[in-house]
Short mmCIF file of C-alpha atoms in Angstrom, two decimals:
data_model
loop_
_atom_site.label_atom_id
_atom_site.label_comp_id
_atom_site.label_asym_id
_atom_site.label_seq_id
_atom_site.Cartn_x
_atom_site.Cartn_y
_atom_site.Cartn_z
CA MET A 1 -49.02 -16.79 3.81
CA LYS A 2 -47.08 -19.87 2.70
CA LYS A 3 -47.99 -20.23 -0.97
CA ILE A 4 -48.83 -17.69 -3.72
CA LEU A 5 -50.23 -18.41 -7.16
CA VAL A 6 -49.16 -15.83 -9.75
CA ALA A 7 -52.01 -15.42 -12.24
CA ASN A 8 -49.81 -14.07 -15.01
CA ARG A 9 -46.90 -14.86 -17.31
CA GLY A 10 -43.55 -13.50 -18.52
CA GLU A 11 -41.45 -10.94 -16.74
CA ILE A 12 -44.06 -9.83 -14.19
CA ALA A 13 -44.67 -13.43 -13.08
CA ILE A 14 -40.94 -13.88 -12.45
CA ARG A 15 -40.74 -10.47 -10.78
CA VAL A 16 -43.45 -11.43 -8.25
CA MET A 17 -42.00 -14.90 -7.67
CA ARG A 18 -38.54 -13.50 -7.01
CA THR A 19 -39.81 -11.44 -4.08
CA ALA A 20 -42.04 -14.27 -2.82
CA LYS A 21 -39.05 -16.62 -2.74
CA LYS A 22 -37.00 -13.99 -0.92
CA MET A 23 -39.77 -13.91 1.71
CA GLY A 24 -39.78 -17.73 2.03
CA ILE A 25 -43.13 -18.11 0.25
CA LYS A 26 -43.73 -21.00 -2.20
CA THR A 27 -44.90 -20.06 -5.70
CA VAL A 28 -47.29 -21.57 -8.24
CA ALA A 29 -47.15 -20.65 -11.93
CA ILE A 30 -49.94 -21.09 -14.43
CA TYR A 31 -49.21 -21.38 -18.12
CA SER A 32 -50.85 -21.81 -21.50
CA THR A 33 -49.83 -24.46 -24.02
CA ILE A 34 -47.61 -22.01 -25.91
CA ASP A 35 -45.87 -20.94 -22.67
CA ARG A 36 -44.97 -24.48 -21.59
CA GLN A 37 -41.21 -23.80 -21.81
CA SER A 38 -41.32 -20.20 -20.58
CA PRO A 39 -38.90 -19.06 -17.86
CA HIS A 40 -41.70 -18.25 -15.39
CA VAL A 41 -42.82 -21.89 -15.51
CA LYS A 42 -39.32 -23.13 -14.68
CA TYR A 43 -38.82 -20.51 -11.97
CA ALA A 44 -41.90 -21.47 -9.91
CA ASP A 45 -42.00 -24.21 -7.27
CA GLU A 46 -45.08 -25.67 -8.96
CA ALA A 47 -46.65 -25.08 -12.37
CA VAL A 48 -50.06 -25.94 -13.78
CA LEU A 49 -51.27 -25.93 -17.40
CA ILE A 50 -54.31 -23.65 -17.44
CA GLY A 51 -55.44 -23.83 -21.07
CA GLU A 52 -54.79 -23.09 -24.73
CA ALA A 53 -52.73 -20.16 -26.05
CA PRO A 54 -55.47 -17.49 -26.47
CA SER A 55 -55.81 -15.60 -23.19
CA ASN A 56 -59.58 -16.13 -23.06
CA GLN A 57 -58.82 -19.87 -22.96
CA SER A 58 -56.08 -19.61 -20.33
CA TYR A 59 -54.97 -16.56 -18.37
CA LEU A 60 -58.47 -15.04 -18.25
CA LEU A 61 -60.17 -18.17 -16.86
CA GLY A 62 -60.79 -16.83 -13.37
CA ASP A 63 -62.89 -19.72 -12.06
CA LYS A 64 -60.39 -22.30 -13.31
CA ILE A 65 -57.48 -20.39 -11.74
CA ILE A 66 -59.31 -20.28 -8.39
CA ASN A 67 -59.98 -24.03 -8.57
CA VAL A 68 -56.28 -24.67 -9.19
CA ALA A 69 -55.44 -22.45 -6.21
CA LYS A 70 -57.83 -24.39 -3.97
CA ASP A 71 -56.51 -27.77 -5.17
CA LEU A 72 -52.93 -26.72 -4.35
CA ASN A 73 -53.80 -25.12 -0.99
CA VAL A 74 -52.76 -21.68 -2.18
CA ASP A 75 -53.14 -18.86 0.37
CA ALA A 76 -53.08 -15.91 -2.03
CA ILE A 77 -53.19 -14.94 -5.68
CA HIS A 78 -51.08 -12.16 -7.17
CA PRO A 79 -52.55 -11.02 -10.51
CA GLY A 80 -49.57 -8.98 -11.78
CA TYR A 81 -50.86 -6.47 -14.34
CA GLY A 82 -53.09 -7.00 -17.35
CA PHE A 83 -55.28 -10.11 -17.60
CA LEU A 84 -57.37 -10.34 -14.37
CA SER A 85 -55.52 -7.70 -12.34
CA GLU A 86 -58.34 -5.13 -12.57
CA ASN A 87 -61.23 -7.58 -12.75
CA ALA A 88 -63.51 -6.85 -9.79
CA ASP A 89 -65.43 -10.12 -10.22
CA PHE A 90 -62.20 -12.12 -9.97
CA ALA A 91 -61.10 -10.25 -6.84
CA GLU A 92 -64.54 -10.87 -5.34
CA ALA A 93 -64.40 -14.58 -6.24
CA CYS A 94 -61.03 -14.85 -4.47
CA GLU A 95 -62.54 -13.22 -1.38
CA LYS A 96 -65.54 -15.62 -1.42
CA ASN A 97 -63.22 -18.63 -1.68
CA ASN A 98 -61.06 -17.49 1.26
CA ILE A 99 -58.11 -16.79 -1.00
CA ILE A 100 -56.29 -13.52 -0.45
CA PHE A 101 -56.29 -11.31 -3.53
CA ILE A 102 -53.01 -9.37 -3.47
CA GLY A 103 -54.55 -6.10 -4.55
CA PRO A 104 -57.40 -3.80 -3.60
CA LYS A 105 -60.88 -4.90 -2.61
CA SER A 106 -63.37 -5.51 -5.41
CA HIS A 107 -65.25 -2.30 -4.52
CA ALA A 108 -62.22 -0.09 -5.26
CA ILE A 109 -61.52 -1.92 -8.54
CA ARG A 110 -65.13 -1.51 -9.62
CA VAL A 111 -65.32 2.20 -8.77
CA MET A 112 -61.98 3.14 -10.30
CA GLY A 113 -62.53 0.90 -13.34
CA SER A 114 -65.09 3.41 -14.61
CA LYS A 115 -63.70 6.86 -15.29
CA LEU A 116 -67.11 8.40 -14.61
CA ALA A 117 -67.55 6.54 -11.33
CA ALA A 118 -64.00 7.50 -10.35
CA LYS A 119 -64.66 11.20 -11.03
CA ASP A 120 -67.86 11.01 -9.00
CA THR A 121 -66.08 9.27 -6.11
CA VAL A 122 -63.23 11.76 -5.77
CA LYS A 123 -65.07 15.02 -6.54
CA SER A 124 -65.76 15.75 -2.86
CA TYR A 125 -62.09 15.24 -1.92
CA ASP A 126 -60.79 18.50 -3.41
CA ILE A 127 -59.12 16.82 -6.39
CA PRO A 128 -58.46 19.05 -9.45
CA MET A 129 -60.48 17.90 -12.46
CA VAL A 130 -60.34 18.70 -16.17
CA PRO A 131 -63.50 20.71 -17.03
CA GLY A 132 -66.11 18.44 -18.57
CA THR A 133 -69.19 16.29 -18.01
CA ASP A 134 -69.43 14.09 -14.94
CA GLU A 135 -71.93 11.62 -16.35
CA ALA A 136 -72.37 9.55 -19.50
CA ILE A 137 -73.59 11.40 -22.60
CA THR A 138 -77.01 10.32 -23.84
CA ASP A 139 -78.28 13.52 -25.47
CA ILE A 140 -76.02 14.44 -28.42
CA PRO A 141 -77.40 17.99 -29.00
CA GLU A 142 -77.04 18.74 -25.26
CA ALA A 143 -73.50 17.31 -25.33
CA LYS A 144 -72.62 19.55 -28.28
CA LYS A 145 -73.92 22.54 -26.33
CA ILE A 146 -71.74 21.60 -23.33
CA ALA A 147 -68.74 21.16 -25.64
CA LYS A 148 -69.22 24.69 -26.98
CA GLU A 149 -69.37 26.03 -23.41
CA ILE A 150 -66.17 24.20 -22.45
CA GLY A 151 -64.52 25.38 -25.66
CA PHE A 152 -62.98 23.37 -28.48
CA PRO A 153 -60.85 21.34 -28.79
CA ILE A 154 -62.48 18.79 -26.51
CA LEU A 155 -61.84 15.12 -25.84
CA ILE A 156 -64.45 12.35 -26.04
CA LYS A 157 -63.48 9.47 -23.75
CA ALA A 158 -64.88 6.01 -23.08
CA SER A 159 -65.83 5.62 -19.43
CA ALA A 160 -64.54 2.04 -19.35
CA GLY A 161 -61.60 2.89 -21.61
CA GLY A 162 -57.86 2.63 -21.60
CA GLY A 163 -54.95 2.51 -24.03
CA GLY A 164 -56.47 5.23 -26.22
CA LYS A 165 -59.47 3.15 -27.28
CA GLY A 166 -62.77 5.03 -27.40
CA MET A 167 -60.89 8.33 -27.30
CA ARG A 168 -61.39 11.08 -29.88
CA ILE A 169 -60.10 14.65 -30.13
CA VAL A 170 -62.71 17.01 -31.56
CA GLU A 171 -61.26 20.19 -33.00
CA ASN A 172 -64.52 21.97 -33.90
CA GLU A 173 -68.31 21.78 -33.74
CA THR A 174 -68.82 20.42 -37.26
CA GLU A 175 -67.02 17.13 -36.57
CA PHE A 176 -68.53 16.61 -33.11
CA GLU A 177 -71.28 14.14 -34.04
CA SER A 178 -69.16 11.98 -36.35
CA GLN A 179 -66.38 11.71 -33.76
CA MET A 180 -68.95 10.93 -31.08
CA ASP A 181 -70.30 8.03 -33.16
CA ARG A 182 -66.78 6.68 -33.68
CA ALA A 183 -65.88 6.94 -30.00
CA ILE A 184 -69.05 5.10 -28.93
CA SER A 185 -68.49 2.39 -31.56
CA GLU A 186 -64.87 1.89 -30.45
CA ALA A 187 -65.93 1.78 -26.78
CA VAL A 188 -68.58 -0.89 -27.47
CA ASN A 189 -66.15 -3.01 -29.50
CA ALA A 190 -63.29 -2.72 -27.01
CA PHE A 191 -65.09 -2.80 -23.66
CA GLY A 192 -68.68 -3.81 -24.30
CA ASP A 193 -69.72 -0.46 -22.84
CA GLY A 194 -70.53 2.53 -25.04
CA SER A 195 -70.63 5.07 -22.21
CA VAL A 196 -68.60 8.15 -23.11
CA PHE A 197 -68.09 11.58 -21.61
CA ILE A 198 -66.41 14.80 -22.71
CA GLU A 199 -63.79 17.02 -21.18
CA LYS A 200 -61.58 19.92 -22.18
CA TYR A 201 -58.64 18.79 -24.28
CA VAL A 202 -55.38 19.70 -22.60
CA ALA A 203 -53.26 20.60 -25.62
CA SER A 204 -49.69 19.92 -24.44
CA PRO A 205 -49.98 17.68 -21.41
CA ARG A 206 -47.42 15.70 -19.51
CA HIS A 207 -48.52 12.38 -18.08
CA ILE A 208 -47.50 12.25 -14.42
CA GLU A 209 -48.52 9.42 -12.13
CA ILE A 210 -48.14 8.99 -8.38
CA GLN A 211 -47.42 5.62 -6.76
CA VAL A 212 -49.58 5.08 -3.67
CA LEU A 213 -49.64 2.35 -1.05
CA ALA A 214 -52.32 1.74 1.57
CA ASP A 215 -52.75 -0.83 4.33
CA THR A 216 -55.87 -2.22 6.01
CA HIS A 217 -55.34 0.03 9.05
CA GLY A 218 -56.10 3.33 7.34
CA ASN A 219 -52.52 4.31 6.51
CA VAL A 220 -51.92 5.70 3.01
CA ILE A 221 -48.59 6.94 1.65
CA HIS A 222 -47.21 7.91 -1.74
CA LEU A 223 -43.83 7.05 -3.22
CA PHE A 224 -43.48 10.13 -5.43
CA GLU A 225 -44.08 10.43 -9.14
CA ARG A 226 -43.25 8.83 -12.45
CA GLU A 227 -43.01 10.73 -15.73
CA CYS A 228 -44.76 8.70 -18.44
CA SER A 229 -45.10 11.18 -21.30
CA ILE A 230 -43.11 9.28 -23.96
CA GLN A 231 -45.91 7.26 -25.56
CA ARG A 232 -46.91 5.74 -28.87
CA ARG A 233 -50.62 5.21 -29.58
CA HIS A 234 -51.40 6.35 -26.02
CA GLN A 235 -49.22 3.53 -24.64
CA LYS A 236 -46.15 4.30 -22.56
CA VAL A 237 -42.72 3.30 -23.85
CA VAL A 238 -40.24 5.28 -21.73
CA GLU A 239 -40.83 6.15 -18.07
CA GLU A 240 -38.69 7.82 -15.45
CA ALA A 241 -38.65 8.84 -11.82
CA PRO A 242 -38.63 11.49 -10.61
CA SER A 243 -40.06 13.90 -13.20
CA SER A 244 -37.65 16.62 -14.34
CA VAL A 245 -40.39 19.27 -14.28
CA LEU A 246 -41.94 18.97 -10.81
CA THR A 247 -40.97 21.44 -8.09
CA PRO A 248 -40.87 20.22 -4.46
CA LYS A 249 -44.09 22.15 -3.78
CA LEU A 250 -45.90 20.68 -6.80
CA ARG A 251 -44.60 17.20 -5.94
CA GLN A 252 -46.11 17.50 -2.47
CA GLN A 253 -49.42 18.83 -3.82
CA MET A 254 -49.75 15.97 -6.31
CA GLY A 255 -48.69 13.40 -3.73
CA ASP A 256 -51.27 14.69 -1.26
CA ALA A 257 -53.97 14.64 -3.97
CA ALA A 258 -53.10 11.03 -4.85
CA VAL A 259 -53.42 10.01 -1.20
CA ARG A 260 -56.87 11.63 -1.07
CA VAL A 261 -57.93 9.71 -4.19
CA ALA A 262 -56.86 6.44 -2.53
CA LYS A 263 -58.78 7.32 0.62
CA ALA A 264 -61.87 8.20 -1.42
CA CYS A 265 -62.30 4.55 -2.48
CA ASP A 266 -60.94 2.89 0.69
CA TYR A 267 -57.97 1.65 -1.28
CA VAL A 268 -55.74 -1.19 -0.08
CA GLY A 269 -52.40 -2.21 -1.58
CA ALA A 270 -50.27 -0.67 -4.34
CA GLY A 271 -51.98 1.57 -6.88
CA THR A 272 -51.28 4.48 -9.18
CA VAL A 273 -53.10 7.78 -9.48
CA GLU A 274 -52.63 9.36 -12.90
CA PHE A 275 -52.67 13.08 -13.62
CA LEU A 276 -52.36 15.37 -16.62
CA LEU A 277 -50.02 18.30 -16.15
CA ASP A 278 -50.55 21.27 -18.49
CA GLU A 279 -47.94 23.75 -19.77
CA ASN A 280 -48.68 26.05 -16.81
CA LEU A 281 -48.04 23.21 -14.32
CA ASN A 282 -51.72 22.85 -13.42
CA PHE A 283 -52.53 19.21 -12.70
CA TYR A 284 -55.80 17.32 -13.22
CA PHE A 285 -56.98 13.90 -12.06
CA LEU A 286 -57.10 11.42 -14.94
CA GLU A 287 -57.76 7.98 -13.46
CA MET A 288 -56.55 5.41 -10.94
CA ASN A 289 -54.93 2.12 -11.90
CA THR A 290 -55.83 -0.41 -9.23
CA ARG A 291 -52.79 -2.66 -9.61
CA LEU A 292 -49.04 -2.75 -9.80
CA GLN A 293 -47.86 -0.76 -12.83
CA VAL A 294 -45.51 -1.97 -15.55
CA GLU A 295 -43.19 0.90 -14.65
CA HIS A 296 -43.07 0.22 -10.91
CA PRO A 297 -39.28 -0.55 -10.93
CA VAL A 298 -38.31 3.12 -11.33
CA SER A 299 -40.25 3.96 -8.16
CA GLU A 300 -38.66 1.04 -6.32
CA ILE A 301 -35.18 2.19 -7.26
CA ILE A 302 -35.49 5.86 -6.27
CA THR A 303 -37.26 5.05 -2.97
CA LYS A 304 -35.19 1.92 -2.14
CA THR A 305 -38.29 -0.22 -1.67
CA ASP A 306 -39.68 -3.52 -2.94
CA LEU A 307 -43.28 -2.78 -3.93
CA VAL A 308 -44.19 -6.44 -4.35
CA GLU A 309 -42.93 -7.19 -0.85
CA LEU A 310 -44.99 -4.29 0.49
CA GLN A 311 -48.03 -5.58 -1.44
CA ILE A 312 -47.67 -8.99 0.16
CA LYS A 313 -47.21 -7.58 3.65
CA VAL A 314 -50.28 -5.37 3.29
CA ALA A 315 -52.28 -8.36 1.98
CA ARG A 316 -51.23 -10.29 5.10
CA GLY A 317 -52.80 -7.54 7.18
CA GLU A 318 -49.56 -5.96 8.37
CA VAL A 319 -49.31 -2.27 9.26
CA LEU A 320 -47.19 -0.26 6.82
CA ALA A 321 -43.76 0.11 8.38
CA LEU A 322 -43.05 3.14 6.18
CA LYS A 323 -44.19 6.63 7.14
CA GLN A 324 -44.44 9.41 4.57
CA GLU A 325 -41.55 11.31 6.15
CA ASP A 326 -39.34 8.19 5.84
CA ILE A 327 -39.51 8.14 2.06
CA LYS A 328 -36.85 10.10 0.18
CA ILE A 329 -35.82 10.36 -3.48
CA HIS A 330 -32.44 8.79 -4.24
CA GLY A 331 -31.01 9.54 -7.68
CA HIS A 332 -32.83 8.98 -10.96
CA ALA A 333 -34.21 5.90 -12.74
CA LEU A 334 -35.24 5.35 -16.35
CA GLU A 335 -37.21 2.49 -17.90
CA LEU A 336 -37.56 1.43 -21.53
CA ARG A 337 -40.23 -1.11 -22.41
CA VAL A 338 -38.60 -3.50 -24.84
CA TYR A 339 -41.43 -4.43 -27.19
CA ALA A 340 -41.29 -6.89 -30.08
CA GLU A 341 -42.33 -4.09 -32.42
CA ASP A 342 -40.80 -2.50 -35.50
CA PRO A 343 -40.19 1.23 -34.89
CA LEU A 344 -39.45 1.60 -38.62
CA ASN A 345 -42.91 0.25 -39.50
CA ASP A 346 -45.31 2.22 -37.31
CA PHE A 347 -44.48 0.08 -34.24
CA LEU A 348 -46.31 -2.93 -35.69
CA PRO A 349 -45.74 -6.25 -33.85
CA SER A 350 -42.64 -8.15 -34.94
CA VAL A 351 -43.16 -11.91 -34.78
CA GLY A 352 -40.29 -14.39 -34.93
CA THR A 353 -37.66 -16.32 -32.99
CA LEU A 354 -35.11 -14.83 -30.61
CA GLU A 355 -32.12 -16.18 -32.54
CA VAL A 356 -29.74 -14.17 -30.34
CA TYR A 357 -30.80 -12.92 -26.92
CA LYS A 358 -28.17 -11.56 -24.51
CA LEU A 359 -29.05 -9.22 -21.65
CA PRO A 360 -26.93 -6.17 -20.77
CA LYS A 361 -25.14 -6.26 -17.43
CA GLY A 362 -23.43 -3.78 -15.15
CA ASP A 363 -23.83 -1.52 -12.15
CA GLY A 364 -27.02 0.50 -12.35
CA ILE A 365 -28.62 -1.81 -14.94
CA ARG A 366 -31.70 -3.92 -14.18
CA VAL A 367 -33.61 -6.07 -16.66
CA ASP A 368 -37.01 -7.49 -15.73
CA ASN A 369 -37.11 -10.22 -18.35
CA GLY A 370 -39.45 -13.01 -19.41
CA PHE A 371 -37.71 -14.62 -22.39
CA GLU A 372 -34.71 -16.77 -23.35
CA GLU A 373 -32.66 -17.24 -26.48
CA GLY A 374 -34.39 -19.54 -28.99
CA MET A 375 -37.92 -18.72 -27.83
CA GLU A 376 -40.70 -17.65 -30.18
CA ILE A 377 -42.53 -14.38 -29.60
CA PRO A 378 -46.19 -15.44 -29.28
CA ILE A 379 -48.83 -13.46 -31.14
CA TYR A 380 -51.47 -14.00 -28.46
CA TYR A 381 -50.24 -11.58 -25.81
CA ASP A 382 -48.82 -8.11 -25.27
CA PRO A 383 -45.57 -7.86 -27.29
CA MET A 384 -43.44 -6.67 -24.36
CA ILE A 385 -40.32 -8.85 -24.00
CA SER A 386 -38.70 -7.13 -21.03
CA LYS A 387 -38.16 -3.87 -19.21
CA LEU A 388 -34.73 -2.27 -19.32
CA ILE A 389 -34.09 -0.06 -16.29
CA THR A 390 -31.08 2.11 -15.51
CA TYR A 391 -30.16 4.09 -12.42
CA GLY A 392 -27.82 7.00 -11.83
CA ASN A 393 -27.13 9.67 -9.25
CA THR A 394 -28.44 12.19 -11.79
CA ARG A 395 -30.83 12.12 -14.73
CA ASP A 396 -27.95 12.57 -17.17
CA GLU A 397 -26.20 9.55 -15.68
CA ALA A 398 -29.33 7.40 -16.00
CA ILE A 399 -29.78 8.47 -19.64
CA SER A 400 -26.13 7.81 -20.53
CA LEU A 401 -26.28 4.39 -18.90
CA MET A 402 -29.50 3.61 -20.77
CA LYS A 403 -27.77 4.32 -24.08
CA TYR A 404 -24.94 1.99 -23.07
CA ALA A 405 -27.34 -0.74 -21.92
CA ILE A 406 -29.37 -0.54 -25.15
CA ASN A 407 -26.17 -0.93 -27.15
CA ASP A 408 -25.18 -3.92 -25.00
CA TYR A 409 -28.59 -5.62 -25.32
CA GLN A 410 -28.20 -8.19 -28.13
CA ILE A 411 -31.41 -9.24 -29.87
CA GLU A 412 -31.55 -10.85 -33.31
CA GLY A 413 -34.46 -12.47 -35.15
CA ILE A 414 -37.07 -9.79 -34.50
CA GLN A 415 -37.37 -6.01 -34.45
CA THR A 416 -37.65 -4.23 -31.08
CA THR A 417 -38.10 -0.77 -29.57
CA LEU A 418 -34.43 -0.64 -28.53
CA PRO A 419 -33.48 1.72 -31.41
CA PHE A 420 -36.41 3.94 -30.49
CA GLY A 421 -35.05 4.06 -26.93
CA THR A 422 -31.74 5.34 -28.29
CA PHE A 423 -33.58 7.94 -30.38
CA VAL A 424 -35.39 9.22 -27.29
CA CYS A 425 -32.27 9.32 -25.12
CA GLU A 426 -30.34 11.30 -27.75
CA HIS A 427 -33.09 13.79 -28.57
CA ASP A 428 -32.58 17.34 -27.32
CA ALA A 429 -36.21 17.69 -26.20
CA PHE A 430 -35.98 14.63 -23.97
CA ARG A 431 -32.53 15.44 -22.62
CA SER A 432 -33.63 18.98 -21.77
CA GLY A 433 -36.80 17.73 -20.06
CA ASN A 434 -38.89 19.97 -22.33
CA PHE A 435 -41.34 17.43 -23.80
CA ASP A 436 -44.93 16.22 -23.49
CA THR A 437 -47.17 13.35 -24.60
CA HIS A 438 -46.86 14.52 -28.22
CA PHE A 439 -43.12 13.74 -28.33
CA VAL A 440 -43.54 10.94 -30.91
CA LYS A 441 -45.92 13.00 -33.05
CA LYS A 442 -43.65 16.05 -32.97
CA TYR A 443 -40.22 14.53 -33.35
CA TYR A 444 -40.28 10.90 -34.38
CA SER A 445 -40.53 9.24 -37.77
CA ALA A 446 -39.01 6.15 -39.33
CA ASN A 447 -36.87 8.39 -41.55
CA THR A 448 -35.39 10.31 -38.62
CA LEU A 449 -34.51 7.02 -36.92
CA LEU A 450 -32.90 5.71 -40.11
CA GLU A 451 -30.85 8.91 -40.47
CA GLN A 452 -29.74 8.62 -36.85
CA GLN A 453 -28.69 4.99 -37.37
CA LYS A 454 -26.72 5.91 -40.52
CA THR A 455 -24.90 8.69 -38.65
CA GLU A 456 -24.07 6.34 -35.79
CA ALA A 457 -22.85 3.67 -38.23
CA LYS A 458 -20.53 6.21 -39.94
CA LEU A 459 -19.20 7.34 -36.58
CA ALA A 460 -18.58 3.75 -35.50
CA ALA A 461 -16.76 3.06 -38.78
CA LEU A 462 -14.54 6.15 -38.31
CA ILE A 463 -13.68 5.12 -34.77
CA ALA A 464 -12.85 1.60 -35.99
CA VAL A 465 -10.56 2.97 -38.71
CA GLN A 466 -8.81 5.30 -36.25
CA HIS A 467 -8.33 2.42 -33.83
CA TYR A 468 -6.93 0.24 -36.63
CA LEU A 469 -4.45 2.91 -37.78
CA LYS A 470 -3.37 3.56 -34.19
CA THR A 471 -2.82 -0.17 -33.65
CA GLN A 472 -0.80 -0.48 -36.87
CA LYS A 473 1.37 2.44 -35.82
CA LEU A 474 2.05 0.86 -32.45
CA LEU A 475 2.88 -2.48 -34.05
CA ARG A 476 5.25 -0.98 -36.67
CA ILE A 477 8.77 -2.24 -36.08
CA PRO A 478 11.33 0.60 -36.05
CA ASP A 479 14.14 0.49 -38.63
#
C-alpha cells in the first residue's frame, strides 16, 4: 500500500494522513470549492478538487472519488467517518475497482446499517437485547398491542436511523398512533426508509460503547469501552475512557459480547458496538457503527495504540499483532467535541470567522484539529471544529486538565461548546460519575451556564485584585 486517498475533510482527514505519513504512505486529499484553503488540503501530498460546497456535490460523489483514485494510482481509500464511511455501495464499488476500502466489507456495512437486520444477525449469538419487536411494524393495532405487553414507556425507532431522527418516546397508549406517524414521517424524510420498530424504553440509560478490531484471519479483539452519555439532541459531546461505572467483570462481559457481534457479521477492521446500560447495570445491544468513531482518540490513549495504523495494517491483510491479553487500560482520557454551536442558544450552529484561534498545549493535551485562524466556518457540513482530548493517570486528573485546556483554548468570532465543556467538568453529577444520557435535560440550561460564568468572572476579578494588592505591597519602598 503506497498511496491512500482520504475521502473526507477537516480534522479526521488530517488524523488519517498523519498516520499514513508515519507509515511511509503517500496521501491524496479531496476538497470542495469552499475547502480549497483548508489545512487537510495543504497537509496531503496531492489534492484534487472534487466539486462544489454542498456535500452531495462533492464529498458524497462516490463514483467521482473512485475515478480520481484510479487516475492517481491510489491503492486504498480511507473514508474517515460521516459522508461515505458507512455506505455499502461505495465500499462495494471500491472492491469492484480493485481499490482497498479501509473498513469492513460491504456485507457487514449493509447488515449493521439496519437496526432490524443487525438485531436479526446477532440474536443467535447470545447478545442481550432490549425487549421489543424484531421486525418492521406494518400493523398499527398489532404494534399497539405489543407495546402494551412490553409496558409503557416504549421507544419507536427508525430501522435506518441515527442521531435521534425517527425516534419517539411514547409514554402511554393514547399517544401511540400520533407518535408512530411522526416517527415514520421523520424516518422517510431523513433516510428515505419509513421502517420503524418498537422496544422497551430504558428510562435512565448510560451509553457505553466497545471498540472492536478484527483482521481477515478470524481474529477479533476489543479495546475496552467508552462512556458516551453526555449528549445533546442524541448527539455525543463529551466522551471518556474507561467508564467510571463498569466493574472488571462487567467490562469483560460487554467486551466479549462486542466481539461476538463483530463475529456475527464477519467484521473486518475497526468498529464500535454500542450498548445501553440501565440503572441496575444490565446491558443491551443497541447497534454497531461500522467505521472509526469520532471519539476513537480516548481509546487510543488508554490502550497505547494507533487505531488508524491498525486499520491500515488489517486492510493490507496483516494478522493482528495484538492479542486480547496484551491490551491493558492505562490511566484515563476525556474528549470534548468542540462544535461551532451556541450553548446559550439551544446549541444552534454559530456561523462566522475564526478571528482568533489558538490551540491549548501541554503534557496530556491532544487536539485533533481541522481549522486555522482566519478561516470561515462553513454552513454545509457538521459544525465540529476540533476534538479536545486530555489524559491523566486518574479520572480526576483528566477532568482537571480538561478544564485547564478549555481555558487555554482561544477562540473568538464564533460561539463554541467550550463553555459547556467547563460546565460538565465542574458539575457534581459528572465528577461523581453518577449521570446518564439525560444529563443535559436534568442539569443544563443557558441560565445555569450564565450563572456559572458570572461566578467564575467574579472569582477571577477577586484573584486579580488580590494579586495587584500583593504586588503593590511588594513594590512599596520602605521609609
